[in-house]
mmCIF file of C-alpha atoms in Angstrom:
data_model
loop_
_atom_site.group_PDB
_atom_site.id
_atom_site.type_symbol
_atom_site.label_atom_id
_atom_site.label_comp_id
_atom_site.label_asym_id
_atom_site.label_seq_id
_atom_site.Cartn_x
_atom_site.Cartn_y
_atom_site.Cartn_z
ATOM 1 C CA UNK A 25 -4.545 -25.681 -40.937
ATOM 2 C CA UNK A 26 -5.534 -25.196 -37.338
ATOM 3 C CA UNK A 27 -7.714 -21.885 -37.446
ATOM 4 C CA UNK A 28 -8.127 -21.931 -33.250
ATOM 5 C CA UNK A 29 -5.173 -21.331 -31.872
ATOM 6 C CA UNK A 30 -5.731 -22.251 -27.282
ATOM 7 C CA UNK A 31 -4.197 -20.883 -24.360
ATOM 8 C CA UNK A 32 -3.474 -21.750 -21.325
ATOM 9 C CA UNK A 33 -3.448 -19.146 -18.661
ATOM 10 C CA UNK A 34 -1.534 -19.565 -15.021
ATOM 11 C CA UNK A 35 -1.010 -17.001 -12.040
ATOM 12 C CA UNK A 36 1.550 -16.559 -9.221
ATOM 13 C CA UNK A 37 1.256 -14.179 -6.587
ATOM 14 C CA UNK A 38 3.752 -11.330 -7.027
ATOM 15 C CA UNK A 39 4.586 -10.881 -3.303
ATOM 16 C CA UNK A 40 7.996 -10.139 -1.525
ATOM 17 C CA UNK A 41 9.033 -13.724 -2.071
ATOM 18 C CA UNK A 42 8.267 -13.816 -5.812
ATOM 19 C CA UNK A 43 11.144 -15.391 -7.580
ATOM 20 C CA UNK A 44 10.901 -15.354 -11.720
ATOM 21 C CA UNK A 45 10.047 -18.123 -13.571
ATOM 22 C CA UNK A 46 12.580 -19.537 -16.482
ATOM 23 C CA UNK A 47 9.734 -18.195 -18.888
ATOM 24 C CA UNK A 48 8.803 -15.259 -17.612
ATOM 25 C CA UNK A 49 10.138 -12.343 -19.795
ATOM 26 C CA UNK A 50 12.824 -10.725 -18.008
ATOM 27 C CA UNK A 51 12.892 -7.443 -18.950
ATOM 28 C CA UNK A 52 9.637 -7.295 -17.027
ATOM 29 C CA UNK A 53 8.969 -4.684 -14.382
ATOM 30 C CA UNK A 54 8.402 -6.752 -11.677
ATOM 31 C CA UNK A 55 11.314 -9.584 -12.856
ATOM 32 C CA UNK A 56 13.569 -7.105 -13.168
ATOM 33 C CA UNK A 57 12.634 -5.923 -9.328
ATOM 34 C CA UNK A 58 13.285 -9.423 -7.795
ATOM 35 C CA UNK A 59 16.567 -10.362 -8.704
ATOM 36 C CA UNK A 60 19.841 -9.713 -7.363
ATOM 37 C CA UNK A 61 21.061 -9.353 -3.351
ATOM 38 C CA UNK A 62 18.622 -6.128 -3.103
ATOM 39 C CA UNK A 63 15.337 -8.618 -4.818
ATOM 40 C CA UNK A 64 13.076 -8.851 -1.399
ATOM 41 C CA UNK A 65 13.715 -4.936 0.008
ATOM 42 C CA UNK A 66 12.847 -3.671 -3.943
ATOM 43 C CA UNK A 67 9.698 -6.035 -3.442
ATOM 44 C CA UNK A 68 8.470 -4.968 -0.293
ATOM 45 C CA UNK A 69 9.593 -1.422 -0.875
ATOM 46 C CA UNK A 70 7.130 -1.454 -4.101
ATOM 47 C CA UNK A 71 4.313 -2.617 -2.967
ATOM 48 C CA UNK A 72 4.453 -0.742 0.208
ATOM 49 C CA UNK A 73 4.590 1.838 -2.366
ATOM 50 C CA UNK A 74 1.326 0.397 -4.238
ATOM 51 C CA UNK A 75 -0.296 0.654 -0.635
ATOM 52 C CA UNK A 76 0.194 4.061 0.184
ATOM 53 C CA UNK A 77 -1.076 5.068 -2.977
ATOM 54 C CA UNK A 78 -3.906 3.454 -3.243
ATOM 55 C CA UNK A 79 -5.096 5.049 0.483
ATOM 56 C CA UNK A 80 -3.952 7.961 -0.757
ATOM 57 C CA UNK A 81 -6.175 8.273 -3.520
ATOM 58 C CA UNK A 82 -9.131 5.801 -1.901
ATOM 59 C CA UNK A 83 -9.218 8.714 0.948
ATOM 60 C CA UNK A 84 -13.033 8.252 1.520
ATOM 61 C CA UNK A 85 -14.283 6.071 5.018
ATOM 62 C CA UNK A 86 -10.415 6.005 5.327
ATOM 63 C CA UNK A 87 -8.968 8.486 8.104
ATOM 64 C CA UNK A 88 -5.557 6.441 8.877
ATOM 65 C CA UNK A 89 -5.079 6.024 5.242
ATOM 66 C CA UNK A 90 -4.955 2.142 5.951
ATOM 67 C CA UNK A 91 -7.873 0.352 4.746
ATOM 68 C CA UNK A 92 -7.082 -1.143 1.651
ATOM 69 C CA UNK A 93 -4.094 -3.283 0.358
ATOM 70 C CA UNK A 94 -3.117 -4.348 -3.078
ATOM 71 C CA UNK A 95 -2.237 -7.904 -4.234
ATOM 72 C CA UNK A 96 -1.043 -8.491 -7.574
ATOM 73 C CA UNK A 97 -0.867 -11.513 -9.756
ATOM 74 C CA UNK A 98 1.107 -12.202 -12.296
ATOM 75 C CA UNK A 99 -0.763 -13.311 -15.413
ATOM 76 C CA UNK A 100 0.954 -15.600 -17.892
ATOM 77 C CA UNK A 101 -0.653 -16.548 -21.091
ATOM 78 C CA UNK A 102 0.785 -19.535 -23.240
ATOM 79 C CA UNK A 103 -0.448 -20.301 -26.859
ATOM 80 C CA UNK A 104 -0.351 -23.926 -28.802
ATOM 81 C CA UNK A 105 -0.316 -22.889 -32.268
ATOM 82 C CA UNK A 106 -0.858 -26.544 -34.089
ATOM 83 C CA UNK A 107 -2.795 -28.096 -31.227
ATOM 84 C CA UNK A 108 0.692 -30.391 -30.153
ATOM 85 C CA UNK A 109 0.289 -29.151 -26.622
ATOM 86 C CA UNK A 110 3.349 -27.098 -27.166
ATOM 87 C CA UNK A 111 2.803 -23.724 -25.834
ATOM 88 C CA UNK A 112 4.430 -20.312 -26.279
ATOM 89 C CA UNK A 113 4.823 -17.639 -23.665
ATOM 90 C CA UNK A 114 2.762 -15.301 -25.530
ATOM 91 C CA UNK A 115 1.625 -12.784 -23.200
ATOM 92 C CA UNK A 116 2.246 -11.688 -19.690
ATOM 93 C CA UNK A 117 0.273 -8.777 -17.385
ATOM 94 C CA UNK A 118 -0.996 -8.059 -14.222
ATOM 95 C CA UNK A 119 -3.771 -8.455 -12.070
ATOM 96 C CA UNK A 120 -5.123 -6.104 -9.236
ATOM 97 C CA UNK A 121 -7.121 -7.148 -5.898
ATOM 98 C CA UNK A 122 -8.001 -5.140 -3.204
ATOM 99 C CA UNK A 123 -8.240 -6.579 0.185
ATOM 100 C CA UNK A 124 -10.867 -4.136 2.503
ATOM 101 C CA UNK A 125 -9.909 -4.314 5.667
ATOM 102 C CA UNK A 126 -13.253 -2.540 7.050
ATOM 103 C CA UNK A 127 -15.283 -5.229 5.490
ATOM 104 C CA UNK A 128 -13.039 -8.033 5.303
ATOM 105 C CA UNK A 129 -13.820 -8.762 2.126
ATOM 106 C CA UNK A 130 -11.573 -8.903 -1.595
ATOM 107 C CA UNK A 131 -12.239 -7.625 -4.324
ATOM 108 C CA UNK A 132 -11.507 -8.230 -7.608
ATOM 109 C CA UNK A 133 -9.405 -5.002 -9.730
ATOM 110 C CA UNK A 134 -8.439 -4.872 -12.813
ATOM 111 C CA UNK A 135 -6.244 -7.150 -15.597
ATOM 112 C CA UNK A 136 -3.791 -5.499 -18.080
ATOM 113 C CA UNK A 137 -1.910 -2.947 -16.084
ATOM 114 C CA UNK A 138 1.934 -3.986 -17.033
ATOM 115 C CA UNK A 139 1.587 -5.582 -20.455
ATOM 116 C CA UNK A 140 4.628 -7.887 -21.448
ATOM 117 C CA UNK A 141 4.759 -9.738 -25.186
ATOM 118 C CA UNK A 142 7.516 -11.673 -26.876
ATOM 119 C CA UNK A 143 6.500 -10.993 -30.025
ATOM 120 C CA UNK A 144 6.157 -7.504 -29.436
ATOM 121 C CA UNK A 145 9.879 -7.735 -28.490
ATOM 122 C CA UNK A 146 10.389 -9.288 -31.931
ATOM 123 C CA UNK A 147 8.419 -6.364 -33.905
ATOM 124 C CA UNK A 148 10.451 -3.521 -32.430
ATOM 125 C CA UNK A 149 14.125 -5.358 -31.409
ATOM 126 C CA UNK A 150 14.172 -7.510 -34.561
ATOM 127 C CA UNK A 151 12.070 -6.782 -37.379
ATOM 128 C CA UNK A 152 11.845 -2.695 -36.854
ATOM 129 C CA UNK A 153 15.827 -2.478 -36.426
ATOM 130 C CA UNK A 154 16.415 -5.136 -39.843
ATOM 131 C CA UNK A 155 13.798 -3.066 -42.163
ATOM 132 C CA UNK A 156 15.495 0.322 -41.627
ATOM 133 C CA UNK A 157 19.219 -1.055 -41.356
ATOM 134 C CA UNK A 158 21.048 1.220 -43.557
ATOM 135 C CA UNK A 159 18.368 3.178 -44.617
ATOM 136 C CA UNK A 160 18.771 7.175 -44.703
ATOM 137 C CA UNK A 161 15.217 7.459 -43.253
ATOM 138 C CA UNK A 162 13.385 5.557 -40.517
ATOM 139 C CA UNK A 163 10.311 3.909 -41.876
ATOM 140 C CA UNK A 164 7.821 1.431 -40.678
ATOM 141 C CA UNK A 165 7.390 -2.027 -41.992
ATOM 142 C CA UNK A 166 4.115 -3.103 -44.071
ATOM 143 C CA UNK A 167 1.492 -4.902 -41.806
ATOM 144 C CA UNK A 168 3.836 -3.742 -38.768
ATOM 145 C CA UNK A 169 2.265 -5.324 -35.431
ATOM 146 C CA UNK A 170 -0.656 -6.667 -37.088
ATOM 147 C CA UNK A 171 0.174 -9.810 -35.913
ATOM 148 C CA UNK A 172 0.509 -8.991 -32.651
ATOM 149 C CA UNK A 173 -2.469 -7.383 -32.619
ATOM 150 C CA UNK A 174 -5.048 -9.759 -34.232
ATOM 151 C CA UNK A 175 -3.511 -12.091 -31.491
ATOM 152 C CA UNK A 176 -3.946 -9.652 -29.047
ATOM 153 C CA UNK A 177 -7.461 -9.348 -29.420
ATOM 154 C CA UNK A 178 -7.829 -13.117 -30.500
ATOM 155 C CA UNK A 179 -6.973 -13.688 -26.529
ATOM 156 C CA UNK A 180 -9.184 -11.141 -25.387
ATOM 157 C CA UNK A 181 -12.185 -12.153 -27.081
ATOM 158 C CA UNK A 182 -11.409 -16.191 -26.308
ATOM 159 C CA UNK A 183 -13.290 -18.491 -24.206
ATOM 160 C CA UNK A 184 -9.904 -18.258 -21.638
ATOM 161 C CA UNK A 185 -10.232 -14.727 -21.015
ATOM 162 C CA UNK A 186 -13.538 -14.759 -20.464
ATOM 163 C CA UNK A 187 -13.923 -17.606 -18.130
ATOM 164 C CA UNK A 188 -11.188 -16.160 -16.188
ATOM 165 C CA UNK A 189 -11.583 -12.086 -16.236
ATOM 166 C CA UNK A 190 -14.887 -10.053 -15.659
ATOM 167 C CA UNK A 191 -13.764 -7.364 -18.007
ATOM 168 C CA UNK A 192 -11.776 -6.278 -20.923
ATOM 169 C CA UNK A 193 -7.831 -5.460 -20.136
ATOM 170 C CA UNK A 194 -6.738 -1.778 -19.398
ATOM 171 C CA UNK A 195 -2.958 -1.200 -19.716
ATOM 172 C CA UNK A 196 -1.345 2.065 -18.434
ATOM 173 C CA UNK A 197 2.437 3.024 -19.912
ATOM 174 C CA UNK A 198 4.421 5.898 -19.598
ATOM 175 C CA UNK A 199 3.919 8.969 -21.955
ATOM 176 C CA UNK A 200 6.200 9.182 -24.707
ATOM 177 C CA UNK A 201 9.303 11.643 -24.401
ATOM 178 C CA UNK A 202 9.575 13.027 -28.129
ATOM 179 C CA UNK A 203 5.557 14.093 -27.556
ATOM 180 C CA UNK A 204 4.154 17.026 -25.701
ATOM 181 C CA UNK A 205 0.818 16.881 -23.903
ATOM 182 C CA UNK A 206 -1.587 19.578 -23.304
ATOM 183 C CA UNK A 207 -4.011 19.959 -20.092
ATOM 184 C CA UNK A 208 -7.698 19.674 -21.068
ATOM 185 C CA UNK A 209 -10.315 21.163 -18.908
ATOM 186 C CA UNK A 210 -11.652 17.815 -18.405
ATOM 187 C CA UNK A 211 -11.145 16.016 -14.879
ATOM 188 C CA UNK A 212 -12.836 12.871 -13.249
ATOM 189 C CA UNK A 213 -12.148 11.934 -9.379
ATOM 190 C CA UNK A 214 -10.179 9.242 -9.479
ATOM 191 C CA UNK A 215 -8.045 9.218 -13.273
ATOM 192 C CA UNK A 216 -7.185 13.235 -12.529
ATOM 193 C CA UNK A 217 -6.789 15.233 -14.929
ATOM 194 C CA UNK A 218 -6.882 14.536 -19.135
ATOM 195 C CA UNK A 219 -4.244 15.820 -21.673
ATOM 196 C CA UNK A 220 -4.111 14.838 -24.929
ATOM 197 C CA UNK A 221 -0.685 15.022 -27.349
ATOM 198 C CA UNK A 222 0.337 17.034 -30.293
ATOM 199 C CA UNK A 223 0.440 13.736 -32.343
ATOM 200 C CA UNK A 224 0.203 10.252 -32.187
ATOM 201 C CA UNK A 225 3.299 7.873 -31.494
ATOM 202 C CA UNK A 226 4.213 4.441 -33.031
ATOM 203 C CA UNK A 227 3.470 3.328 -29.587
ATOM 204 C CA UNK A 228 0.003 4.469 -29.853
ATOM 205 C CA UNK A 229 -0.041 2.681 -33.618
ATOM 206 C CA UNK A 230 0.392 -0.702 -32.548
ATOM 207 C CA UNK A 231 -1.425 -0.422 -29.662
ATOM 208 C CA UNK A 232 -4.088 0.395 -32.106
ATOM 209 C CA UNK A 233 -3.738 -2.963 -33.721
ATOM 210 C CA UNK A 234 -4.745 -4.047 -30.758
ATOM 211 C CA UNK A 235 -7.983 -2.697 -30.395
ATOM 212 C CA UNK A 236 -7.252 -0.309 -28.117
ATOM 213 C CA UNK A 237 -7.739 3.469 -27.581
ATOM 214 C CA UNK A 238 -5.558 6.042 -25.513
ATOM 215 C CA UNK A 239 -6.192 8.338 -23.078
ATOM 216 C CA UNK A 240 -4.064 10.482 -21.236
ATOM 217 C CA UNK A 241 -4.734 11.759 -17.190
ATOM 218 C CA UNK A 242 -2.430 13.040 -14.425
ATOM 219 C CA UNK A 243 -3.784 11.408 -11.423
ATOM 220 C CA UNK A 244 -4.071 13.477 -8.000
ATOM 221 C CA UNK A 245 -0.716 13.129 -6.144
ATOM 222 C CA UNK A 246 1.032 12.193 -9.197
ATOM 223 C CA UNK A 247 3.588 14.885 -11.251
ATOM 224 C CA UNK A 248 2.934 13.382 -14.965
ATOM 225 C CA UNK A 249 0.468 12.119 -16.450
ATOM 226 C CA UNK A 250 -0.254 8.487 -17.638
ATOM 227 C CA UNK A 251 -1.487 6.645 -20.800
ATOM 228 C CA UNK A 252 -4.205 3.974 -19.993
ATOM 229 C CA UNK A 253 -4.813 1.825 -23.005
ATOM 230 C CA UNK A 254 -8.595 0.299 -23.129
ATOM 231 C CA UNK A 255 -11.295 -0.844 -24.296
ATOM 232 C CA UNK A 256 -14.789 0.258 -24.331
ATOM 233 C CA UNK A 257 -15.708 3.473 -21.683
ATOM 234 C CA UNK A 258 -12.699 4.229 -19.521
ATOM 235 C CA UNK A 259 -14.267 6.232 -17.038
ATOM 236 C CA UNK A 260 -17.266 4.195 -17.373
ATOM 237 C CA UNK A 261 -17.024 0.865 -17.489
ATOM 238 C CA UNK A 262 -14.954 0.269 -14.175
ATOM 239 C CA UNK A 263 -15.299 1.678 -10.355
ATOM 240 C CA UNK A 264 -13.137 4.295 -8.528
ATOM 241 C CA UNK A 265 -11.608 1.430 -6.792
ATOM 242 C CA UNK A 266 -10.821 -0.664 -9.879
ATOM 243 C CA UNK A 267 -9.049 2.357 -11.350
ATOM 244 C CA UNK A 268 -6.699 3.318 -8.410
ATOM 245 C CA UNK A 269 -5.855 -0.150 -8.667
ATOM 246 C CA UNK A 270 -4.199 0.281 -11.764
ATOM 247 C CA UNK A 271 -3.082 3.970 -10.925
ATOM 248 C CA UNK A 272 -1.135 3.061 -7.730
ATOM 249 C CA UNK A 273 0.377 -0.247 -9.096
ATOM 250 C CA UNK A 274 1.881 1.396 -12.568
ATOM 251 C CA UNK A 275 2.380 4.954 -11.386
ATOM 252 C CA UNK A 276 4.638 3.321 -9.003
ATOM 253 C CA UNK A 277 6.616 1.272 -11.297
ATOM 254 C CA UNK A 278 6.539 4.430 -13.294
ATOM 255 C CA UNK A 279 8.280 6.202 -10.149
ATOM 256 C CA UNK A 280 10.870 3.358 -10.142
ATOM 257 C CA UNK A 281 12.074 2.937 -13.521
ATOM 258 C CA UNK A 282 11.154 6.235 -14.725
ATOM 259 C CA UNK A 283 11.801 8.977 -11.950
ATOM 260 C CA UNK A 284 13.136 12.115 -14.371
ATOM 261 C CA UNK A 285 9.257 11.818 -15.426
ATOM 262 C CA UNK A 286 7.219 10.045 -12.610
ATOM 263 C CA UNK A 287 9.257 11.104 -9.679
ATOM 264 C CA UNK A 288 9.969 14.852 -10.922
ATOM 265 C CA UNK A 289 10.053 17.539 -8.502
ATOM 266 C CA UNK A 290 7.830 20.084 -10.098
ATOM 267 C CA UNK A 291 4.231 18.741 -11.760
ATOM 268 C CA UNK A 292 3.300 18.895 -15.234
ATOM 269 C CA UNK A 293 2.166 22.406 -16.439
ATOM 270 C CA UNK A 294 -0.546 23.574 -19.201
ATOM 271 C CA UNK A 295 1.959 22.408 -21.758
ATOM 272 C CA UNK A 296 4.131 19.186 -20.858
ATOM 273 C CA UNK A 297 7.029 17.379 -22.347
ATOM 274 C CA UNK A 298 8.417 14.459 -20.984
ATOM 275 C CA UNK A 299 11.928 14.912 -20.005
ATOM 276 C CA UNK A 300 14.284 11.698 -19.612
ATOM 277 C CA UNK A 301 16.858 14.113 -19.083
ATOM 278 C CA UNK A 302 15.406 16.006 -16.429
ATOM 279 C CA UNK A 303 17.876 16.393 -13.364
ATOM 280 C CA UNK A 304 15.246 17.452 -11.046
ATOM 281 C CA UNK A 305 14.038 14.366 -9.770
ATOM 282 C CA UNK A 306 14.197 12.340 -6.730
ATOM 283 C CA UNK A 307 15.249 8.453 -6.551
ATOM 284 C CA UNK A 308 13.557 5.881 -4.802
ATOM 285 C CA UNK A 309 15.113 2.853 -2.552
ATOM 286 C CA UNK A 310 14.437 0.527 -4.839
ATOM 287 C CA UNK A 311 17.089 -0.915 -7.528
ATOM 288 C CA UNK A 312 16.465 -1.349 -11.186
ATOM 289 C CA UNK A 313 18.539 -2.034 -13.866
ATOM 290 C CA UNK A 314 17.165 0.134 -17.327
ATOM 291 C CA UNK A 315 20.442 -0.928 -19.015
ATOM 292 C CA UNK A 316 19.595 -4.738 -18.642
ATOM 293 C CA UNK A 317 16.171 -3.768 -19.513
ATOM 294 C CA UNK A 318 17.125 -2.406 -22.860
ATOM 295 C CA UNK A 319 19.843 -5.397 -24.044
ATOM 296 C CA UNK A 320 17.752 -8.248 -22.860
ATOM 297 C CA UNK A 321 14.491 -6.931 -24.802
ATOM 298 C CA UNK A 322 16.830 -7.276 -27.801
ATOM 299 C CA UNK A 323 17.956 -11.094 -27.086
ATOM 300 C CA UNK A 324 14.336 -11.581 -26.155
ATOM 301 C CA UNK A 325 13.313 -10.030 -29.700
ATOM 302 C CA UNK A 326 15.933 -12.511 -31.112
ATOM 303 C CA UNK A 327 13.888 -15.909 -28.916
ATOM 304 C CA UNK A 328 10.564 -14.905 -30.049
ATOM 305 C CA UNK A 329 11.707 -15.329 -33.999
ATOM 306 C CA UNK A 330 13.363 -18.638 -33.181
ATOM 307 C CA UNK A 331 10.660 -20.276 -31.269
ATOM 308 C CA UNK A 332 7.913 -18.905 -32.736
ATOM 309 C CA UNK A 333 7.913 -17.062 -35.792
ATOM 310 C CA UNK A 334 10.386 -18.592 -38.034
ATOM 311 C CA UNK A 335 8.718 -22.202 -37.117
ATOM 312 C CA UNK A 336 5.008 -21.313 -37.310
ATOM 313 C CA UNK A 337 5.471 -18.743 -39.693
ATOM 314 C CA UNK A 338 3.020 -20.195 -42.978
ATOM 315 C CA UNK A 339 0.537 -20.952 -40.249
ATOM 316 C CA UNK A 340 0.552 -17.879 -38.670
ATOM 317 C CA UNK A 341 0.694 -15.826 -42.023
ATOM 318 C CA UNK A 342 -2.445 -18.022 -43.207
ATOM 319 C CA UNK A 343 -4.070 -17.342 -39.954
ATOM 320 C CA UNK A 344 -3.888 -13.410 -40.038
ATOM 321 C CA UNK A 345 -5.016 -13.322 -43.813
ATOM 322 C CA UNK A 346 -8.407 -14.932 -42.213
ATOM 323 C CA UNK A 347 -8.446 -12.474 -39.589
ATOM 324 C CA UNK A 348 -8.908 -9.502 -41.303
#
């Protein structure tokens, strides 16, 4: 049995001519932004978007709120399993830089930010909806995304990631909608200020699995807060600018494909619940398609069993019972 699974990892710049890749997930963020007749507008749009919120927020040495663009690459990560050189699109997130235009120089951000995973698409379109079909009460499987998770962290801790990434992953979601968040007195510069929920999520479960904690801040100029997922020391271990990276890449998205939350009207009080509902919201230029979103995670749920659990399933099961 092969006990060291490799991967491969390859980047494309996500610019305003970014087309998708056949293997890129397509229920992704920024795949979802660059198809159709309206793909380079949403793309330019966006990370105009990303600019202006990163100056915002980066206000210091900055009077024309100019100074600093974003690039992003796209991360993909693809996993041989029995050392055949066959890979599987296992993983795919983003990457922050930060060009300084004051000091011409570039500067690395941070990796994580959107976090994409066929088999994560497999534990909550596939296996999640077969274990409580017809069942009177929802339940969670046995060993739900520990899979996921021991490969998770597998990647993060291998000689790939490290050769190609300075530091561990942060990934930043939206808050949950069936959870309400209360303000803390706590507050740092750049991450805003911390709330923390009544009780933990599924979401915040399998993330779990994957080594990571939670925390939750409202960022200045923002209405809701955020949930980074991390490792380590969040407001610690990377710089004001590294943060805003992350901040003005997802809480954009976030103001795209969630704007009842991200692109409310009124701000987040003391006591905060998440409102998909909400009416009081504005819309941005930029189209997205949350219906497509939802189907295709479903048929992608269904492509992750076929090409890689069903077939590698002994191996895999073998190698999770040896990574306890």
């Amino acid at each position: 049995m092969n006990n060291h699974f490799t991967f491969t990892i390859n980047s494309i710049c996500l610019d305003e001519n970014y087309h998708p890749s056949d293997k890129t997930r397509i229920t992704t963020n920024f795949a979802n932004l660059a198809r159709g007749s309206h793909r380079q507008a949403n793309l330019r749009n966006a990370l105009k978007m990303i600019d202006n919120s990163f100056n915002a927020l980066a206000h210091w040495d900055n009077p024309k709120a100019d100074r600093y663009t974003v690039e992003l690459e796209i991360i993909s990560v693809h996993m041989d399993v029995d050392g055949s050189g066959q890979t599987f699109p296992s993983i795919e997130i983003l990457k922050t830089n930060i060009v300084d235009s004051k000091t011409n120089k570039r500067i690395e951000g941070i990796v994580g930010n959107n976090f994409s995973s066929y088999v994560r698409d497999y534990d909550f379109s596939v296996l999640l909806a077969e274990h409580n079909k017809g069942q009177a009460k929802f339940s969670i499987p046995d060993n739900f995304g520990e899979l996921h998770g021991k490969l998770f962290q597998y990647f993060v801790n291998s000689d790939a990631y490290k050769q190609s990434f300075n530091k561990p992953p942060v990934i930043c979601l939206s808050v949950s909608d069936n959870k309400t968040y209360h303000r803390t007195e706590n507050q740092h510069p750049v991450l805003g200020v911390e709330y923390q929920p009544n009780e933990s999520s599924l979401t915040e479960q399998y993330f779990q699995k994957m080594g990571l904690q939670v925390r939750y801040f409202m960022p200045p100029n923002s209405v809701a807060p955020l949930a980074f997922y991390f490792f380590g020391d969040l407001l610690n271990d990377y710089t004001h600018l590294e943060l805003i990276s992350t901040i003005s890449t997802m809480g954009t998205f976030q103001k795209i494909y969630r704007p009842e939350i991200y692109n409310a009207n009124a701000v987040a009080g003391k006591c905060y619940q998440p409102n998909l509902k909400n009416l009081d919201h504005s819309l941005t230029q930029i189209v997205y398609d949350r219906a497509e979103r939802s189907q295709l995670a479903n048929e992608q749920g269904k492509f992750a069993a076929e090409h890689f659990i069903k077939p590698y399933q002994t191996v895999l099961e073998q190698w999770s019972a040896n990574h306890l």
